[in-house]
Short mmCIF file of C-alpha atoms in Angstrom, two decimals:
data_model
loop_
_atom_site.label_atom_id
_atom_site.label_comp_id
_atom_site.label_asym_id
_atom_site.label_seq_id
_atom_site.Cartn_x
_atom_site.Cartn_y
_atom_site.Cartn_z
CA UNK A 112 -18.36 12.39 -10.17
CA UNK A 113 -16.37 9.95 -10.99
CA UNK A 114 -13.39 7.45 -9.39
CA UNK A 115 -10.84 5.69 -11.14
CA UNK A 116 -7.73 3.21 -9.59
CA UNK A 117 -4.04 2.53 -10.07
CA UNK A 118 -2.62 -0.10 -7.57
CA UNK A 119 0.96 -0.24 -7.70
CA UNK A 120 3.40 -2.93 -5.83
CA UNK A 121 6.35 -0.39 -4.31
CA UNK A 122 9.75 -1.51 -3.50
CA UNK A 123 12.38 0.71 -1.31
CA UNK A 124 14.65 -1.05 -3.84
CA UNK A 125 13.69 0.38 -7.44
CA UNK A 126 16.97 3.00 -6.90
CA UNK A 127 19.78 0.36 -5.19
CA UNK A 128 19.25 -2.99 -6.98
CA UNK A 129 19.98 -3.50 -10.55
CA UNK A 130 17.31 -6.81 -12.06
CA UNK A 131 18.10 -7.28 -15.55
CA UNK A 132 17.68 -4.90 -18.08
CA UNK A 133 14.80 -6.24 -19.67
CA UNK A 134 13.09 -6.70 -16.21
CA UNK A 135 13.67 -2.83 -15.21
CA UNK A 136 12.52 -2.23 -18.64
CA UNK A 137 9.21 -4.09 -18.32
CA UNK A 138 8.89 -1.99 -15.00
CA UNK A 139 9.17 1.34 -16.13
CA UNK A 140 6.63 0.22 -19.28
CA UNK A 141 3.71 0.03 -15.94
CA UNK A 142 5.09 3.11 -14.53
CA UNK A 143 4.55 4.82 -17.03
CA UNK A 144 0.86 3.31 -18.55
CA UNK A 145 0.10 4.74 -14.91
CA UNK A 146 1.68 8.22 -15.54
CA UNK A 147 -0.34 8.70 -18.73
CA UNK A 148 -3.52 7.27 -17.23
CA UNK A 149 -3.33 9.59 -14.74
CA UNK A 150 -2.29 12.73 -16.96
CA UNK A 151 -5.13 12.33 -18.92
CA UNK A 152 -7.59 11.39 -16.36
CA UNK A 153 -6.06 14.25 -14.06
CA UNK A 154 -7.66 13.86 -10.69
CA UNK A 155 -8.72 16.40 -8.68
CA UNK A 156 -7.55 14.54 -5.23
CA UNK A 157 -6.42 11.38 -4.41
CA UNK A 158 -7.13 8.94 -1.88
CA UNK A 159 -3.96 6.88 -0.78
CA UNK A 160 -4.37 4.15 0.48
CA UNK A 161 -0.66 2.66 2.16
CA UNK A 162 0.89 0.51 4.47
CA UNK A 163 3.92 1.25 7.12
CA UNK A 164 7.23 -0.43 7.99
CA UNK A 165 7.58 0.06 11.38
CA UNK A 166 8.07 3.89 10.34
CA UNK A 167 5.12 5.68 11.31
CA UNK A 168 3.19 2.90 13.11
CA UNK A 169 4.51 1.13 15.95
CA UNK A 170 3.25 -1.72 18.61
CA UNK A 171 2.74 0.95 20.99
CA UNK A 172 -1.07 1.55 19.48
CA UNK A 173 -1.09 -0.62 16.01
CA UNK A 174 -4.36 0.13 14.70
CA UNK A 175 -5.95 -1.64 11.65
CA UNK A 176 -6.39 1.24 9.85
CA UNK A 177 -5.80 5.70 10.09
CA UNK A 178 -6.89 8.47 8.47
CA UNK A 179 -4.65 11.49 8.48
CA UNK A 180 -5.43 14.91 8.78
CA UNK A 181 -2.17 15.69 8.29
CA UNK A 182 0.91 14.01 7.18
CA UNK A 183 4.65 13.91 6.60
CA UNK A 184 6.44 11.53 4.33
CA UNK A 185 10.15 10.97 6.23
CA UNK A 186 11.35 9.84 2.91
CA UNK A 187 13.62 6.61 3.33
CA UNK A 188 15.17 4.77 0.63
CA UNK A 189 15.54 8.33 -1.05
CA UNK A 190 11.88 8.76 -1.80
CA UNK A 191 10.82 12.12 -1.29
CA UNK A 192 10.05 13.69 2.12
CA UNK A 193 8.05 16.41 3.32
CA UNK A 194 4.44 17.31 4.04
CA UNK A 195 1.22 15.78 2.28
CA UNK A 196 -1.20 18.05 1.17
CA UNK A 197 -4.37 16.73 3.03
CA UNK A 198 -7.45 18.34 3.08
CA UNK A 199 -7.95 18.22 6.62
CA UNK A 200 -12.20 19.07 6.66
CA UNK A 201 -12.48 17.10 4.44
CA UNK A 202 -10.22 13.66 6.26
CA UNK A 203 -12.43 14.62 9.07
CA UNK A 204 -15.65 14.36 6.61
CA UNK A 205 -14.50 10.72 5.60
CA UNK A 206 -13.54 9.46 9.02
CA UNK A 207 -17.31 10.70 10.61
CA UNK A 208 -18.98 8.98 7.61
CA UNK A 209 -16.92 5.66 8.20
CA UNK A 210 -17.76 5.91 11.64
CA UNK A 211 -21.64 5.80 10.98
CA UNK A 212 -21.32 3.17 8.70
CA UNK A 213 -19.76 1.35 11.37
CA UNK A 214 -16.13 1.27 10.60
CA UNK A 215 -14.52 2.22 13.80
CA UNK A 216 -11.82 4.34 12.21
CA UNK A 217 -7.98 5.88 14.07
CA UNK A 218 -7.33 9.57 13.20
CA UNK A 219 -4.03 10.97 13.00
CA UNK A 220 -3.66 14.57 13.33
CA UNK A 221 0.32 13.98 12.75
CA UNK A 222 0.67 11.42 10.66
CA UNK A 223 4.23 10.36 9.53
CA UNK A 224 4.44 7.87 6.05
CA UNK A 225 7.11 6.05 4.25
CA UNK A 226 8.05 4.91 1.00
CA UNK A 227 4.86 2.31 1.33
CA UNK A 228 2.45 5.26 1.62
CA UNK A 229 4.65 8.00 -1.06
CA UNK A 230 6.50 5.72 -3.90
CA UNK A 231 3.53 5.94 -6.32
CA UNK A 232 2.48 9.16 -6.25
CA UNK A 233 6.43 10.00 -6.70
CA UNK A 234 6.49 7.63 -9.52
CA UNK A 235 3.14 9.03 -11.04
CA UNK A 236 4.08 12.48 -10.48
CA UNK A 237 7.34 13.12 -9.84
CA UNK A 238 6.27 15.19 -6.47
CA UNK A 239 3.98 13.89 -3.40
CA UNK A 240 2.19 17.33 -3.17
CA UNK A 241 1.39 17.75 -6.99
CA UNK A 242 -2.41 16.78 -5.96
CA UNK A 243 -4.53 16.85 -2.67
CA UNK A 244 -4.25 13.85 -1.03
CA UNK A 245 -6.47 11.81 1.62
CA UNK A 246 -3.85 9.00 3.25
CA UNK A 247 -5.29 5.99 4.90
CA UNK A 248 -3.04 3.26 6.61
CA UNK A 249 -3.81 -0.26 6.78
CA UNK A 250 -1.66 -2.01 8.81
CA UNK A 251 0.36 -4.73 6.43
CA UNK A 252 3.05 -5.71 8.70
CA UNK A 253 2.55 -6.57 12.17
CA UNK A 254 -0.12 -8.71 13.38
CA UNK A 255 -2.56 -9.38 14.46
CA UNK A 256 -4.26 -8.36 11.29
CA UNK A 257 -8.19 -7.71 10.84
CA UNK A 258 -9.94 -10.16 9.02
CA UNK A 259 -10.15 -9.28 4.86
CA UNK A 260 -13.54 -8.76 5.07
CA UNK A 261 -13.14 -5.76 7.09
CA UNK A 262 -10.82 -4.34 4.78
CA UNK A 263 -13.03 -4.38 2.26
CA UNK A 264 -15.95 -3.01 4.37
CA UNK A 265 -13.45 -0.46 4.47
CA UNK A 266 -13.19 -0.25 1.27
CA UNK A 267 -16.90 -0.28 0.36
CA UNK A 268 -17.16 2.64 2.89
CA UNK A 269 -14.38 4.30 1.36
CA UNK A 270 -16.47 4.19 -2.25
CA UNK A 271 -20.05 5.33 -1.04
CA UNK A 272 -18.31 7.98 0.66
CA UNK A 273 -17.25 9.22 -2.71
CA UNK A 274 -20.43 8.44 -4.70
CA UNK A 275 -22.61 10.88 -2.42
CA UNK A 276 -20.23 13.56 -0.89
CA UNK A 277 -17.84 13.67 -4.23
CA UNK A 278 -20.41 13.85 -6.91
CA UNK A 279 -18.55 17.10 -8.32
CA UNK A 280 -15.00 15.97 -8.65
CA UNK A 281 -12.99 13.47 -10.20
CA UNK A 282 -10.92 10.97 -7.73
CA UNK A 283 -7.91 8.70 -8.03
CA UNK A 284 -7.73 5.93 -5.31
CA UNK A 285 -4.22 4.55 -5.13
CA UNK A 286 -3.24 0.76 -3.64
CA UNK A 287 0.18 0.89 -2.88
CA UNK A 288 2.05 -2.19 -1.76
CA UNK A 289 2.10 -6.30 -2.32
CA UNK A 290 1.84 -8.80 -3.76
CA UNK A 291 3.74 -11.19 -1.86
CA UNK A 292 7.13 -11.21 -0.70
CA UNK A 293 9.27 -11.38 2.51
CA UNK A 294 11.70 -8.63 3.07
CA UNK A 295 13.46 -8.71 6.18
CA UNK A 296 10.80 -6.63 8.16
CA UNK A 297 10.63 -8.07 11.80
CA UNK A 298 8.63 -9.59 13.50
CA UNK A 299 7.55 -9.39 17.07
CA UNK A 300 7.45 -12.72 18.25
CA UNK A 301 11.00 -13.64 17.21
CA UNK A 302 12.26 -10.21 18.10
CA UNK A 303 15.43 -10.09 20.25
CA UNK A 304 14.90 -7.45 23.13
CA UNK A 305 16.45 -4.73 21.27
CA UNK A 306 14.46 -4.96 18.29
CA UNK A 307 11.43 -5.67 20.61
CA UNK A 308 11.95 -1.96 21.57
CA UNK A 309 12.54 -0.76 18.38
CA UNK A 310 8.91 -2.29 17.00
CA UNK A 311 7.49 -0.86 20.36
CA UNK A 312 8.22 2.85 19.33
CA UNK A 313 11.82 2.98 19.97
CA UNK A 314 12.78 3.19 15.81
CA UNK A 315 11.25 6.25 15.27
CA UNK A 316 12.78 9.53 14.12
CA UNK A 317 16.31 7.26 13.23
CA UNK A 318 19.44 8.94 13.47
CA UNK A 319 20.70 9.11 9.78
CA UNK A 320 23.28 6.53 10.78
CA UNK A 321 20.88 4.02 12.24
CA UNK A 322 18.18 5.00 9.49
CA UNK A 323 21.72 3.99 6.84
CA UNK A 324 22.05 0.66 8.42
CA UNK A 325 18.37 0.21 8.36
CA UNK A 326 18.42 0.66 4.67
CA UNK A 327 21.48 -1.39 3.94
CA UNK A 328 20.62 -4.41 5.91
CA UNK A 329 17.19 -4.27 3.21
CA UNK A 330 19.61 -3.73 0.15
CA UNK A 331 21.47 -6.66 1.52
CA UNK A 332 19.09 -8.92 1.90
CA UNK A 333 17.56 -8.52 -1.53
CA UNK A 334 21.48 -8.90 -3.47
CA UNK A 335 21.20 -12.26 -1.60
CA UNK A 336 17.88 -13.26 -2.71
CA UNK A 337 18.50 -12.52 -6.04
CA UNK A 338 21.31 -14.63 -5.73
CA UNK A 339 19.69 -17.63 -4.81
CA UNK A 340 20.61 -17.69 -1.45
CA UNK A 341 17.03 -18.51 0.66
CA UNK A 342 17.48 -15.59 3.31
CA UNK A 343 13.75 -15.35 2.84
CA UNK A 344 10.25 -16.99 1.82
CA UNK A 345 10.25 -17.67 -1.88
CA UNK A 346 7.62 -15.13 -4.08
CA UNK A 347 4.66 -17.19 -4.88
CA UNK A 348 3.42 -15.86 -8.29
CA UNK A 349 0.07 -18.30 -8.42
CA UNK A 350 -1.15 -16.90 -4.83
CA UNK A 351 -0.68 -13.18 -6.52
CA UNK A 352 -2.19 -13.96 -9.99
CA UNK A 353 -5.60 -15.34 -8.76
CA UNK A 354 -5.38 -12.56 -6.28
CA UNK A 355 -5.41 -10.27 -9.61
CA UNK A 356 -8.15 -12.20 -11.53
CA UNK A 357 -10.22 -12.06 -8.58
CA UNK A 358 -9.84 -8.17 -8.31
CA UNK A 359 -10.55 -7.96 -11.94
CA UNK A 360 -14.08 -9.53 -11.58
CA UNK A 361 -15.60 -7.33 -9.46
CA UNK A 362 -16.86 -10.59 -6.77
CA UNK A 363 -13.93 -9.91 -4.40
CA UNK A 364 -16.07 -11.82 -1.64
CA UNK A 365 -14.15 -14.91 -2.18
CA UNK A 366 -10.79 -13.14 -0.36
CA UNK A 367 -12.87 -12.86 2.28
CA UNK A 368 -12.28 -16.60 3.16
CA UNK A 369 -8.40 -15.78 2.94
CA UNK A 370 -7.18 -16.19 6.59
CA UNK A 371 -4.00 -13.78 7.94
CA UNK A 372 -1.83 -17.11 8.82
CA UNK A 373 -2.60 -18.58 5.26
CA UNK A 374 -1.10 -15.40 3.41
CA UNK A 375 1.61 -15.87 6.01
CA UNK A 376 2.26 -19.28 4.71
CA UNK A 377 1.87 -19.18 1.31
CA UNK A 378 2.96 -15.65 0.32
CA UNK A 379 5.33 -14.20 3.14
CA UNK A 380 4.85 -11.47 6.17
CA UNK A 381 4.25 -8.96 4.18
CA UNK A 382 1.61 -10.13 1.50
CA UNK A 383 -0.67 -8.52 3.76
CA UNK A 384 0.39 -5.26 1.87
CA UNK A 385 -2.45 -6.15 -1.06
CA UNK A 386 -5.38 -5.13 1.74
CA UNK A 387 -4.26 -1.57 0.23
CA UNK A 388 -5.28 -3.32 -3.17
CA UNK A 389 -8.89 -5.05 -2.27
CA UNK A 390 -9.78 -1.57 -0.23
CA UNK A 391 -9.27 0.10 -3.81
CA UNK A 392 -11.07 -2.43 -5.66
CA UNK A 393 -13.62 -2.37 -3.20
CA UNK A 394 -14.16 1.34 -3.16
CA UNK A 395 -14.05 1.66 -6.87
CA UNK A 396 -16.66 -1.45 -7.01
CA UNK A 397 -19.52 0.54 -4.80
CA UNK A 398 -19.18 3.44 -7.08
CA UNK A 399 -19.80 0.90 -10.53
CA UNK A 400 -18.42 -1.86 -12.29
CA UNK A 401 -15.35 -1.52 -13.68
CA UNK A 402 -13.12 -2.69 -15.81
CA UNK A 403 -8.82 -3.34 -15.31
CA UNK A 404 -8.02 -1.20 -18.63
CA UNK A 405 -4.09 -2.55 -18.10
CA UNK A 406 -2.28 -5.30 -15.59
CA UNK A 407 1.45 -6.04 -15.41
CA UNK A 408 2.63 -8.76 -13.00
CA UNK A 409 5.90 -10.20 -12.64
CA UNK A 410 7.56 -12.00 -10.21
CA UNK A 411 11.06 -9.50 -9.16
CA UNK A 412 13.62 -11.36 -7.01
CA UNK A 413 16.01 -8.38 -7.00
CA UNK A 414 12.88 -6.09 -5.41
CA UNK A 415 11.88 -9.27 -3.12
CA UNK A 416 8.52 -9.03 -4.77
CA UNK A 417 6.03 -9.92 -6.51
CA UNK A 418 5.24 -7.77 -8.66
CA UNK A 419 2.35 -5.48 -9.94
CA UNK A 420 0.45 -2.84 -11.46
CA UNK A 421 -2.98 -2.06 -12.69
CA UNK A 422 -5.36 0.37 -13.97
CA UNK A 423 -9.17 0.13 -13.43
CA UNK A 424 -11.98 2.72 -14.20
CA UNK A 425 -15.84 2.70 -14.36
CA UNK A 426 -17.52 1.10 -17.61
#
């Protein structure tokens, strides 16, 4: 057995903004360290681990997290769509052990994902289906969020699960999502009534108009915060590079002072996309210690992010 990690910030972006050429260049450098970590490593499942925009998910039932037994990517922002190939026995395997350890886990038996959950194993592979694949959601978007240390009891759960039941395969865990940044996702207490409705259930399965102007309202928003004009919060690249030395030590029980409303503050709405990143990091720490073999960081206006990839794997 053995479990390795690539966490990857994602942007519904990457294909409709244009950062300078240097910048995009730097980008698809970390894209593809991660391709050829993952070639020659060559998995034999991963475990995704993704947030939701208001996609899949909605305030109707918001739980912290979800395993799904099955899943369909509805690929927005061009990213590929289709079904997951999820080993349904053995979702169900995962979820009961989380549940005796504790972890009061949601099942999906029809989950649907978005470009948060799909972008990186697009990028890695070039198709969502080229491995088995366990998804787990951890809601990033819309509060009230569960406090850090849960997510990485999650995480920690996530890792013993594959030290004992795993021992004869080889596993990938993938973070997709942060660091911070503040794209205009809404939120629900400064919703006007129609978006209220949308949040409650009401935006899902988008016509391909509405689904258009979803998308262009995004693409929007990022030309103008590229171009200086504050539309949203500013990145903070300190917040996200102590998040990543942190990670890289192994100790991650000092996030698990980091409040929900101080993330808020300091980093934007959706920095709570890097609990996909501790719950990695945790899982891979339970298993051994590790080491981050390669770490790019860089704060992207044009993607409204900040942002990251790494590579860890045992010592």
């Amino acid at each position: 057995m053995t479990l390795a990690l690539v966490t990857m910030s994602h942007s519904p972006l990457l294909e409709f903004v244009d950062p300078p050429a240097e910048v995009k260049a730097q980008v698809e450098v970390a894209f593809e360290a991660a391709r050829a970590f993952v070639k020659d490593y060559d998995p034999d499942l991963v475990i995704n681990i993704g947030p939701d925009h208001y996609n899949g998910f909605f305030y109707d039932i918001m739980p912290p997290f979800c395993i799904g037994y099955e899943a369909v990517a509805i690929g927005d922002f061009g990213t590929q769509a289709g079904a997951l190939d999820v080993p349904k026995e053995l979702a169900a395997e995962l979820t009961d052990y989380l549940m005796h350890r504790d972890i009061d886990m949601t099942v999906s038996l029809r989950m649907e994902v978005d470009h948060g959950a799909v972008q990186p194993m697009e990028i890695i592979y070039g198709d969502i289906t080229a491995k088995p694949i366990l998804p787990i959601f951890v809601n990033s978007v819309a509060p009230p969020f569960t406090p850090l240390r849960r997510i990485r009891q999650l995480g920690e759960g996530i890792g013993a699960f594959v030290k004992e039941h795993l021992a004869d395969k080889k596993v990938l865990i993938i973070g997709s999502g942060g660091l911070s940044h503040e794209p205009p996702v809404p939120q629900i207490a400064t919703a006007t009534p129609e978006v209220r409705q949308s949040l409650l259930g009401g935006g899902r399965h988008l016509t391909p108009e509405a689904r258009d102007a979803r998308q262009q309202r995004v693409i929007s928003a990022a030309k103008d915060f590229a171009a200086g004009i504050n539309v949203v919060k500013p990145l903070a690249p300190e917040w996200d590079r102590e998040l990543m030395r942190i990670l890289a030590t192994g100790d991650l029980s000092p996030i698990d002072e980091w409040s929900p409303d101080e993330m808020t503050e300091v980093a934007g709405n959706s920095s709570h996309e890097v609990r996909t990143w501790i719950a990695a990091y945790a899982a891979l720490g339970v298993v051994g210690e590790y080491t981050v073999d390669y770490s790019f960081y860089r704060p992207i206006p044009e993607y409204i992010a900040g942002f990251g990839v790494t590579i860890a794997s045992l010592k």
